[in-house]
Amino acid sequence: MEREKVIEVKNLMASFDGLRVLTDVSFTAYQGEVTVILGSSGCGKSTVLKHLLGLYPINMGYAQVLGQDITALTEKEQKELYLKMGVFYQNGALLNSMTVGENVALPLKQHSLLPDTLITEIVYMKLGLVNMQDAFHMYPSQLSGGMLKRAALARAIVMDPPILFCDEPGAGLDPISLQSLDELIVNLKEQLGMSVILVTHEVSSIMRVANRIVYLEQGRVAFEGSLKQALSSEISSVKQFFSVLYEGDDLRK
Ligand SMILES: Nc1ncnc2c1ncn2[C@@H]1O[C@H](COP(=O)(O)OP(=O)(O)O)[C@@H](O)[C@H]1O
Ligand SMILES: [Mg+2]
């Protein structure tokens, strides 16, 4: 059976102030997989996500999300589509003046007509998914870095988006918190069938969560394929990125 495509990008090009950032980016992400977008700092990973999220207009190229051509959406279609796309940013900022529960409830209050009692129930359930039920009445300032990330993740999935975009979600986390965040991402995929587009530099995370790798280099996709294919790729940048794994191995010998 052919796998269902959740994202298809073709020949995406982008420039800022006359400077070309994306020359020709094409890749596919599939339903129920974690697709990791890799590449050195400043190579355009966040720029690709922002185009998919409708934050930057697509002037050159084509992109399809959940079967819809995002370069040709009416305003209404655009709103509906973006509600199906959860986003978890690097600084996953929660509003400090609100409790964790209120923060997570916010998208439901803004975009649904559900009664408050039901919203509270849904928020408890989502906080449960990220092991944060006890933090419902706490304020962001009372949480550790790892807890803040998990609360932000609960907010990103509160509308049950079929696709979740995560831009460097693990940045700044200690290895243990990072591992628990990775496990949550895998759970979302396995238990809820969510498709995840993840930008990360953490090799340990990639080994734990990735199904598919898209490697950006000089404005193009230098490699696209399964994690297994990436690990045995002969493309020098990809090889170099994963070589850390083998160096670590050598140290232990
Ligand atoms: N809105 C913008 N205005 C000007 N330059 C931008 C803008 N967004 C991104 N860029 C530039 O595009 C390049 C890629 O940025 P980014 O996508 O954030 O890289 P990455 O996420 O891979 O680290 C950088 O040189 C950045 O300065
Ligand atoms: Mg970035």
PDB file of C-alpha atoms and ligand atoms in Angstrom:
ATOM      1  CA  MET A   1       0.000   0.000   0.000  1.00  0.00           C
ATOM      2  CA  GLU A   2       1.313   3.437  -0.836  1.00  0.00           C
ATOM      3  CA  ARG A   3       2.049   5.606   2.179  1.00  0.00           C
ATOM      4  CA  GLU A   4      -0.046   8.734   2.490  1.00  0.00           C
ATOM      5  CA  LYS A   5       1.831  11.981   1.970  1.00  0.00           C
ATOM      6  CA  VAL A   6       1.122  14.637   4.576  1.00  0.00           C
ATOM      7  CA  ILE A   7       3.551  17.160   3.121  1.00  0.00           C
ATOM      8  CA  GLU A   8       4.960  17.555  -0.318  1.00  0.00           C
ATOM      9  CA  VAL A   9       7.292  20.432  -1.102  1.00  0.00           C
ATOM     10  CA  LYS A  10       8.487  21.015  -4.647  1.00  0.00           C
ATOM     11  CA  ASN A  11      11.150  23.443  -5.818  1.00  0.00           C
ATOM     12  CA  LEU A  12      10.584  25.861  -2.955  1.00  0.00           C
ATOM     13  CA  MET A  13      12.733  28.935  -3.282  1.00  0.00           C
ATOM     14  CA  ALA A  14      13.092  31.822  -0.841  1.00  0.00           C
ATOM     15  CA  SER A  15      15.144  34.994  -0.576  1.00  0.00           C
ATOM     16  CA  PHE A  16      15.373  37.741   2.009  1.00  0.00           C
ATOM     17  CA  ASP A  17      16.585  41.185   1.005  1.00  0.00           C
ATOM     18  CA  GLY A  18      17.872  39.766  -2.264  1.00  0.00           C
ATOM     19  CA  LEU A  19      19.798  37.002  -0.500  1.00  0.00           C
ATOM     20  CA  ARG A  20      18.878  33.491  -1.563  1.00  0.00           C
ATOM     21  CA  VAL A  21      18.225  31.205   1.423  1.00  0.00           C
ATOM     22  CA  LEU A  22      16.350  28.349  -0.231  1.00  0.00           C
ATOM     23  CA  THR A  23      17.473  27.580  -3.775  1.00  0.00           C
ATOM     24  CA  ASP A  24      15.452  24.509  -4.613  1.00  0.00           C
ATOM     25  CA  VAL A  25      13.909  22.535  -1.773  1.00  0.00           C
ATOM     26  CA  SER A  26      11.834  19.442  -2.512  1.00  0.00           C
ATOM     27  CA  PHE A  27      10.858  16.686  -0.074  1.00  0.00           C
ATOM     28  CA  THR A  28       7.986  14.533   1.105  1.00  0.00           C
ATOM     29  CA  ALA A  29       6.780  13.654   4.610  1.00  0.00           C
ATOM     30  CA  TYR A  30       4.492  10.711   5.262  1.00  0.00           C
ATOM     31  CA  GLN A  31       1.544  10.074   7.546  1.00  0.00           C
ATOM     32  CA  GLY A  32       2.349   8.612  10.953  1.00  0.00           C
ATOM     33  CA  GLU A  33       6.082   9.245  10.666  1.00  0.00           C
ATOM     34  CA  VAL A  34       8.542  11.545  12.381  1.00  0.00           C
ATOM     35  CA  THR A  35      10.393  13.433   9.655  1.00  0.00           C
ATOM     36  CA  VAL A  36      13.508  15.187  10.906  1.00  0.00           C
ATOM     37  CA  ILE A  37      14.775  18.247   9.045  1.00  0.00           C
ATOM     38  CA  LEU A  38      18.512  18.561   9.544  1.00  0.00           C
ATOM     39  CA  GLY A  39      21.201  20.984   8.475  1.00  0.00           C
ATOM     40  CA  SER A  40      23.667  23.474   9.895  1.00  0.00           C
ATOM     41  CA  SER A  41      22.546  26.640  11.669  1.00  0.00           C
ATOM     42  CA  GLY A  42      21.193  29.258   9.320  1.00  0.00           C
ATOM     43  CA  CYS A  43      20.690  26.826   6.424  1.00  0.00           C
ATOM     44  CA  GLY A  44      16.955  27.552   6.287  1.00  0.00           C
ATOM     45  CA  LYS A  45      15.209  24.865   8.357  1.00  0.00           C
ATOM     46  CA  SER A  46      12.955  27.293  10.214  1.00  0.00           C
ATOM     47  CA  THR A  47      12.359  29.133   6.952  1.00  0.00           C
ATOM     48  CA  VAL A  48      10.996  25.943   5.392  1.00  0.00           C
ATOM     49  CA  LEU A  49       8.665  25.416   8.367  1.00  0.00           C
ATOM     50  CA  LYS A  50       7.475  29.012   8.265  1.00  0.00           C
ATOM     51  CA  HIS A  51       6.496  28.636   4.628  1.00  0.00           C
ATOM     52  CA  LEU A  52       4.519  25.501   5.461  1.00  0.00           C
ATOM     53  CA  LEU A  53       2.862  27.229   8.411  1.00  0.00           C
ATOM     54  CA  GLY A  54       1.751  30.139   6.249  1.00  0.00           C
ATOM     55  CA  LEU A  55       3.962  32.629   8.094  1.00  0.00           C
ATOM     56  CA  TYR A  56       5.927  33.344   4.902  1.00  0.00           C
ATOM     57  CA  PRO A  57       4.177  33.414   1.518  1.00  0.00           C
ATOM     58  CA  ILE A  58       5.327  30.924  -1.119  1.00  0.00           C
ATOM     59  CA  ASN A  59       6.363  33.017  -4.104  1.00  0.00           C
ATOM     60  CA  MET A  60       8.314  30.357  -5.975  1.00  0.00           C
ATOM     61  CA  GLY A  61       7.626  26.646  -5.779  1.00  0.00           C
ATOM     62  CA  TYR A  62       4.823  24.491  -4.520  1.00  0.00           C
ATOM     63  CA  ALA A  63       3.780  22.938  -1.241  1.00  0.00           C
ATOM     64  CA  GLN A  64       0.964  20.631  -0.327  1.00  0.00           C
ATOM     65  CA  VAL A  65      -0.103  19.978   3.270  1.00  0.00           C
ATOM     66  CA  LEU A  66      -2.679  17.305   4.152  1.00  0.00           C
ATOM     67  CA  GLY A  67      -3.617  17.054   0.485  1.00  0.00           C
ATOM     68  CA  GLN A  68      -4.156  20.785  -0.008  1.00  0.00           C
ATOM     69  CA  ASP A  69      -2.128  23.066  -2.249  1.00  0.00           C
ATOM     70  CA  ILE A  70      -1.196  25.804   0.217  1.00  0.00           C
ATOM     71  CA  THR A  71      -0.307  28.251  -2.532  1.00  0.00           C
ATOM     72  CA  ALA A  72      -3.963  28.381  -3.599  1.00  0.00           C
ATOM     73  CA  LEU A  73      -6.073  28.502  -0.454  1.00  0.00           C
ATOM     74  CA  THR A  74      -8.983  30.816   0.213  1.00  0.00           C
ATOM     75  CA  GLU A  75      -8.806  32.624   3.542  1.00  0.00           C
ATOM     76  CA  LYS A  76     -11.363  30.237   5.020  1.00  0.00           C
ATOM     77  CA  GLU A  77      -9.505  27.135   3.794  1.00  0.00           C
ATOM     78  CA  GLN A  78      -6.294  28.581   5.153  1.00  0.00           C
ATOM     79  CA  LYS A  79      -7.796  29.074   8.619  1.00  0.00           C
ATOM     80  CA  GLU A  80      -9.208  25.556   8.642  1.00  0.00           C
ATOM     81  CA  LEU A  81      -5.954  23.998   7.487  1.00  0.00           C
ATOM     82  CA  TYR A  82      -3.820  25.848  10.014  1.00  0.00           C
ATOM     83  CA  LEU A  83      -6.006  24.573  12.840  1.00  0.00           C
ATOM     84  CA  LYS A  84      -4.876  21.073  11.816  1.00  0.00           C
ATOM     85  CA  MET A  85      -1.225  22.014  12.222  1.00  0.00           C
ATOM     86  CA  GLY A  86       0.143  22.031  15.761  1.00  0.00           C
ATOM     87  CA  VAL A  87       3.241  24.109  16.376  1.00  0.00           C
ATOM     88  CA  PHE A  88       5.829  23.794  19.078  1.00  0.00           C
ATOM     89  CA  TYR A  89       8.468  26.501  18.878  1.00  0.00           C
ATOM     90  CA  GLN A  90      11.971  26.537  20.256  1.00  0.00           C
ATOM     91  CA  ASN A  91      11.092  28.815  23.124  1.00  0.00           C
ATOM     92  CA  GLY A  92       7.640  27.244  23.472  1.00  0.00           C
ATOM     93  CA  ALA A  93       6.639  30.336  25.404  1.00  0.00           C
ATOM     94  CA  LEU A  94       3.635  30.061  27.689  1.00  0.00           C
ATOM     95  CA  LEU A  95       1.971  33.226  28.936  1.00  0.00           C
ATOM     96  CA  ASN A  96       3.342  33.919  32.408  1.00  0.00           C
ATOM     97  CA  SER A  97       0.188  35.589  33.676  1.00  0.00           C
ATOM     98  CA  MET A  98      -1.876  32.421  33.193  1.00  0.00           C
ATOM     99  CA  THR A  99      -1.786  29.010  34.828  1.00  0.00           C
ATOM    100  CA  VAL A 100      -0.587  26.010  32.833  1.00  0.00           C
ATOM    101  CA  GLY A 101      -4.213  24.853  32.482  1.00  0.00           C
ATOM    102  CA  GLU A 102      -5.306  28.247  31.158  1.00  0.00           C
ATOM    103  CA  ASN A 103      -2.384  28.323  28.727  1.00  0.00           C
ATOM    104  CA  VAL A 104      -3.229  24.910  27.324  1.00  0.00           C
ATOM    105  CA  ALA A 105      -6.933  25.821  27.112  1.00  0.00           C
ATOM    106  CA  LEU A 106      -6.234  28.957  25.111  1.00  0.00           C
ATOM    107  CA  PRO A 107      -6.422  27.487  21.560  1.00  0.00           C
ATOM    108  CA  LEU A 108      -9.703  25.725  22.430  1.00  0.00           C
ATOM    109  CA  LYS A 109     -11.165  28.956  23.815  1.00  0.00           C
ATOM    110  CA  GLN A 110     -10.102  30.834  20.705  1.00  0.00           C
ATOM    111  CA  HIS A 111     -11.079  28.303  18.073  1.00  0.00           C
ATOM    112  CA  SER A 112     -13.908  26.189  19.457  1.00  0.00           C
ATOM    113  CA  LEU A 113     -17.336  26.754  20.952  1.00  0.00           C
ATOM    114  CA  LEU A 114     -16.917  24.004  23.528  1.00  0.00           C
ATOM    115  CA  PRO A 115     -18.316  24.662  27.025  1.00  0.00           C
ATOM    116  CA  ASP A 116     -15.759  25.431  29.740  1.00  0.00           C
ATOM    117  CA  THR A 117     -16.333  22.166  31.617  1.00  0.00           C
ATOM    118  CA  LEU A 118     -15.473  20.145  28.513  1.00  0.00           C
ATOM    119  CA  ILE A 119     -12.451  22.343  27.782  1.00  0.00           C
ATOM    120  CA  THR A 120     -11.188  21.675  31.305  1.00  0.00           C
ATOM    121  CA  GLU A 121     -11.603  17.944  30.760  1.00  0.00           C
ATOM    122  CA  ILE A 122      -9.721  18.052  27.459  1.00  0.00           C
ATOM    123  CA  VAL A 123      -6.928  20.108  29.023  1.00  0.00           C
ATOM    124  CA  TYR A 124      -6.567  17.594  31.856  1.00  0.00           C
ATOM    125  CA  MET A 125      -6.395  14.798  29.314  1.00  0.00           C
ATOM    126  CA  LYS A 126      -3.696  16.544  27.247  1.00  0.00           C
ATOM    127  CA  LEU A 127      -1.691  17.400  30.349  1.00  0.00           C
ATOM    128  CA  GLY A 128      -1.965  13.717  31.247  1.00  0.00           C
ATOM    129  CA  LEU A 129      -0.488  12.766  27.881  1.00  0.00           C
ATOM    130  CA  VAL A 130       2.642  14.774  28.713  1.00  0.00           C
ATOM    131  CA  ASN A 131       2.741  13.677  32.384  1.00  0.00           C
ATOM    132  CA  MET A 132       1.846  17.144  33.623  1.00  0.00           C
ATOM    133  CA  GLN A 133      -1.619  16.721  35.153  1.00  0.00           C
ATOM    134  CA  ASP A 134      -0.417  17.946  38.534  1.00  0.00           C
ATOM    135  CA  ALA A 135       0.695  21.247  37.031  1.00  0.00           C
ATOM    136  CA  PHE A 136      -2.802  22.353  35.970  1.00  0.00           C
ATOM    137  CA  HIS A 137      -2.968  25.171  38.548  1.00  0.00           C
ATOM    138  CA  MET A 138       0.719  26.084  38.505  1.00  0.00           C
ATOM    139  CA  TYR A 139       2.204  29.153  36.842  1.00  0.00           C
ATOM    140  CA  PRO A 140       4.973  28.875  34.203  1.00  0.00           C
ATOM    141  CA  SER A 141       7.453  30.534  36.582  1.00  0.00           C
ATOM    142  CA  GLN A 142       7.040  27.564  38.939  1.00  0.00           C
ATOM    143  CA  LEU A 143       8.071  24.985  36.308  1.00  0.00           C
ATOM    144  CA  SER A 144      11.437  23.523  35.331  1.00  0.00           C
ATOM    145  CA  GLY A 145      12.699  23.809  31.754  1.00  0.00           C
ATOM    146  CA  GLY A 146      11.599  20.277  30.923  1.00  0.00           C
ATOM    147  CA  MET A 147       8.130  20.852  32.395  1.00  0.00           C
ATOM    148  CA  LEU A 148       7.729  24.103  30.448  1.00  0.00           C
ATOM    149  CA  LYS A 149       8.477  22.235  27.227  1.00  0.00           C
ATOM    150  CA  ARG A 150       5.994  19.509  28.064  1.00  0.00           C
ATOM    151  CA  ALA A 151       3.304  22.069  28.875  1.00  0.00           C
ATOM    152  CA  ALA A 152       4.004  23.813  25.562  1.00  0.00           C
ATOM    153  CA  LEU A 153       3.696  20.442  23.855  1.00  0.00           C
ATOM    154  CA  ALA A 154       0.295  19.894  25.519  1.00  0.00           C
ATOM    155  CA  ARG A 155      -0.825  23.258  24.170  1.00  0.00           C
ATOM    156  CA  ALA A 156       0.455  22.419  20.672  1.00  0.00           C
ATOM    157  CA  ILE A 157      -1.655  19.237  20.571  1.00  0.00           C
ATOM    158  CA  VAL A 158      -4.757  20.457  22.373  1.00  0.00           C
ATOM    159  CA  MET A 159      -6.712  20.784  19.101  1.00  0.00           C
ATOM    160  CA  ASP A 160      -5.724  17.220  18.062  1.00  0.00           C
ATOM    161  CA  PRO A 161      -3.731  18.319  15.019  1.00  0.00           C
ATOM    162  CA  PRO A 162      -2.919  15.519  12.553  1.00  0.00           C
ATOM    163  CA  ILE A 163       0.459  17.201  11.983  1.00  0.00           C
ATOM    164  CA  LEU A 164       2.765  18.590  14.624  1.00  0.00           C
ATOM    165  CA  PHE A 165       5.675  20.892  13.759  1.00  0.00           C
ATOM    166  CA  CYS A 166       8.479  21.121  16.312  1.00  0.00           C
ATOM    167  CA  ASP A 167      11.322  23.580  15.779  1.00  0.00           C
ATOM    168  CA  GLU A 168      14.240  22.607  18.031  1.00  0.00           C
ATOM    169  CA  PRO A 169      11.996  21.570  20.925  1.00  0.00           C
ATOM    170  CA  GLY A 170      14.866  20.092  22.925  1.00  0.00           C
ATOM    171  CA  ALA A 171      17.125  23.143  22.825  1.00  0.00           C
ATOM    172  CA  GLY A 172      18.531  23.850  26.268  1.00  0.00           C
ATOM    173  CA  LEU A 173      17.270  20.659  27.915  1.00  0.00           C
ATOM    174  CA  ASP A 174      19.406  18.291  29.979  1.00  0.00           C
ATOM    175  CA  PRO A 175      19.768  14.758  28.508  1.00  0.00           C
ATOM    176  CA  ILE A 176      17.155  13.196  30.820  1.00  0.00           C
ATOM    177  CA  SER A 177      14.484  15.842  30.104  1.00  0.00           C
ATOM    178  CA  LEU A 178      15.356  15.596  26.435  1.00  0.00           C
ATOM    179  CA  GLN A 179      14.828  11.861  26.479  1.00  0.00           C
ATOM    180  CA  SER A 180      11.438  12.199  28.147  1.00  0.00           C
ATOM    181  CA  LEU A 181      10.404  14.814  25.564  1.00  0.00           C
ATOM    182  CA  ASP A 182      11.484  12.438  22.787  1.00  0.00           C
ATOM    183  CA  GLU A 183       9.449   9.643  24.324  1.00  0.00           C
ATOM    184  CA  LEU A 184       6.385  11.882  24.364  1.00  0.00           C
ATOM    185  CA  ILE A 185       6.869  12.688  20.696  1.00  0.00           C
ATOM    186  CA  VAL A 186       7.095   8.991  19.865  1.00  0.00           C
ATOM    187  CA  ASN A 187       3.942   8.355  21.938  1.00  0.00           C
ATOM    188  CA  LEU A 188       2.028  11.023  20.037  1.00  0.00           C
ATOM    189  CA  LYS A 189       2.990   9.307  16.826  1.00  0.00           C
ATOM    190  CA  GLU A 190       2.276   5.785  17.982  1.00  0.00           C
ATOM    191  CA  GLN A 191      -0.811   6.328  20.125  1.00  0.00           C
ATOM    192  CA  LEU A 192      -2.495   9.175  18.237  1.00  0.00           C
ATOM    193  CA  GLY A 193      -1.143   8.482  14.747  1.00  0.00           C
ATOM    194  CA  MET A 194       0.238  12.025  14.553  1.00  0.00           C
ATOM    195  CA  SER A 195       2.712  12.953  11.827  1.00  0.00           C
ATOM    196  CA  VAL A 196       5.598  14.999  13.190  1.00  0.00           C
ATOM    197  CA  ILE A 197       7.960  17.371  11.411  1.00  0.00           C
ATOM    198  CA  LEU A 198      10.894  17.925  13.710  1.00  0.00           C
ATOM    199  CA  VAL A 199      13.887  20.228  13.452  1.00  0.00           C
ATOM    200  CA  THR A 200      16.664  19.165  15.793  1.00  0.00           C
ATOM    201  CA  HIS A 201      20.451  18.954  16.005  1.00  0.00           C
ATOM    202  CA  GLU A 202      20.466  16.348  18.754  1.00  0.00           C
ATOM    203  CA  VAL A 203      21.811  13.092  17.356  1.00  0.00           C
ATOM    204  CA  SER A 204      20.511  11.191  20.397  1.00  0.00           C
ATOM    205  CA  SER A 205      16.976  12.499  19.719  1.00  0.00           C
ATOM    206  CA  ILE A 206      17.204  11.645  16.058  1.00  0.00           C
ATOM    207  CA  MET A 207      18.189   8.065  16.877  1.00  0.00           C
ATOM    208  CA  ARG A 208      15.216   7.765  19.240  1.00  0.00           C
ATOM    209  CA  VAL A 209      12.471   9.367  17.172  1.00  0.00           C
ATOM    210  CA  ALA A 210      13.278   9.717  13.465  1.00  0.00           C
ATOM    211  CA  ASN A 211      11.713   7.636  10.724  1.00  0.00           C
ATOM    212  CA  ARG A 212      12.799   9.882   7.910  1.00  0.00           C
ATOM    213  CA  ILE A 213      15.606  12.391   7.409  1.00  0.00           C
ATOM    214  CA  VAL A 214      15.664  15.445   5.165  1.00  0.00           C
ATOM    215  CA  TYR A 215      19.119  17.044   5.105  1.00  0.00           C
ATOM    216  CA  LEU A 216      19.302  20.659   3.940  1.00  0.00           C
ATOM    217  CA  GLU A 217      22.531  22.067   2.607  1.00  0.00           C
ATOM    218  CA  GLN A 218      23.177  25.232   0.660  1.00  0.00           C
ATOM    219  CA  GLY A 219      19.513  25.828   0.017  1.00  0.00           C
ATOM    220  CA  ARG A 220      18.829  22.353  -1.340  1.00  0.00           C
ATOM    221  CA  VAL A 221      17.944  18.903  -0.049  1.00  0.00           C
ATOM    222  CA  ALA A 222      21.267  17.038  -0.044  1.00  0.00           C
ATOM    223  CA  PHE A 223      19.686  13.850   1.282  1.00  0.00           C
ATOM    224  CA  GLU A 224      16.186  12.491   1.786  1.00  0.00           C
ATOM    225  CA  GLY A 225      15.399   8.993   2.994  1.00  0.00           C
ATOM    226  CA  SER A 226      14.865   6.685   5.954  1.00  0.00           C
ATOM    227  CA  LEU A 227      16.972   6.963   9.107  1.00  0.00           C
ATOM    228  CA  LYS A 228      18.624   3.686   8.138  1.00  0.00           C
ATOM    229  CA  GLN A 229      19.552   5.044   4.722  1.00  0.00           C
ATOM    230  CA  ALA A 230      20.866   8.246   6.340  1.00  0.00           C
ATOM    231  CA  LEU A 231      23.116   6.251   8.647  1.00  0.00           C
ATOM    232  CA  SER A 232      24.799   4.584   5.700  1.00  0.00           C
ATOM    233  CA  SER A 233      24.733   7.597   3.363  1.00  0.00           C
ATOM    234  CA  GLU A 234      27.882   8.399   1.440  1.00  0.00           C
ATOM    235  CA  ILE A 235      26.975  12.094   1.179  1.00  0.00           C
ATOM    236  CA  SER A 236      29.809  13.791   3.053  1.00  0.00           C
ATOM    237  CA  SER A 237      27.767  16.243   5.172  1.00  0.00           C
ATOM    238  CA  VAL A 238      25.326  13.514   6.223  1.00  0.00           C
ATOM    239  CA  LYS A 239      28.147  11.109   6.909  1.00  0.00           C
ATOM    240  CA  GLN A 240      29.940  13.721   8.984  1.00  0.00           C
ATOM    241  CA  PHE A 241      26.821  14.561  10.985  1.00  0.00           C
ATOM    242  CA  PHE A 242      26.262  10.955  12.005  1.00  0.00           C
ATOM    243  CA  SER A 243      29.966  10.206  12.502  1.00  0.00           C
ATOM    244  CA  VAL A 244      29.596  11.551  16.071  1.00  0.00           C
ATOM    245  CA  LEU A 245      27.842   8.287  16.865  1.00  0.00           C
ATOM    246  CA  TYR A 246      30.782   6.190  15.814  1.00  0.00           C
ATOM    247  CA  GLU A 247      33.315   8.448  17.533  1.00  0.00           C
ATOM    248  CA  GLY A 248      31.373   8.040  20.782  1.00  0.00           C
ATOM    249  CA  ASP A 249      31.502   4.313  20.215  1.00  0.00           C
ATOM    250  CA  ASP A 250      35.277   4.402  19.821  1.00  0.00           C
ATOM    251  CA  LEU A 251      35.675   6.259  23.122  1.00  0.00           C
ATOM    252  CA  ARG A 252      34.029   3.431  24.995  1.00  0.00           C
ATOM    253  CA  LYS A 253      36.355   0.800  23.580  1.00  0.00           C
TER     254      LYS A 253
HETATM  255  N1  LIG B   1      12.317  37.181   8.016  1.00  0.00           N
HETATM  256  C1  LIG B   1      13.605  37.141   7.647  1.00  0.00           C
HETATM  257  N2  LIG B   1      14.228  38.252   7.219  1.00  0.00           N
HETATM  258  C2  LIG B   1      15.529  38.229   6.818  1.00  0.00           C
HETATM  259  N3  LIG B   1      16.287  37.118   6.838  1.00  0.00           N
HETATM  260  C3  LIG B   1      15.724  35.973   7.254  1.00  0.00           C
HETATM  261  C4  LIG B   1      14.359  35.917   7.690  1.00  0.00           C
HETATM  262  N4  LIG B   1      14.071  34.640   8.042  1.00  0.00           N
HETATM  263  C5  LIG B   1      15.209  33.937   7.861  1.00  0.00           C
HETATM  264  N5  LIG B   1      16.193  34.740   7.375  1.00  0.00           N
HETATM  265  C6  LIG B   1      17.570  34.316   7.053  1.00  0.00           C
HETATM  266  O1  LIG B   1      17.510  33.066   6.407  1.00  0.00           O
HETATM  267  C7  LIG B   1      18.595  32.240   6.804  1.00  0.00           C
HETATM  268  C8  LIG B   1      18.039  30.931   7.329  1.00  0.00           C
HETATM  269  O2  LIG B   1      17.414  31.144   8.563  1.00  0.00           O
HETATM  270  P1  LIG B   1      16.663  29.993   9.354  1.00  0.00           P
HETATM  271  O3  LIG B   1      15.637  29.388   8.486  1.00  0.00           O
HETATM  272  O4  LIG B   1      16.196  30.597  10.621  1.00  0.00           O
HETATM  273  O5  LIG B   1      17.856  28.954   9.603  1.00  0.00           O
HETATM  274  P2  LIG B   1      17.883  27.650  10.517  1.00  0.00           P
HETATM  275  O6  LIG B   1      16.525  27.473  11.118  1.00  0.00           O
HETATM  276  O7  LIG B   1      18.267  26.527   9.606  1.00  0.00           O
HETATM  277  O8  LIG B   1      18.942  27.877  11.540  1.00  0.00           O
HETATM  278  C9  LIG B   1      19.386  33.034   7.823  1.00  0.00           C
HETATM  279  O9  LIG B   1      20.467  33.607   7.175  1.00  0.00           O
HETATM  280  C10 LIG B   1      18.414  34.086   8.292  1.00  0.00           C
HETATM  281  O10 LIG B   1      19.086  35.242   8.682  1.00  0.00           O
HETATM  282 MG    MG B   2      15.870  27.548  13.095  1.00  0.00          MG
END
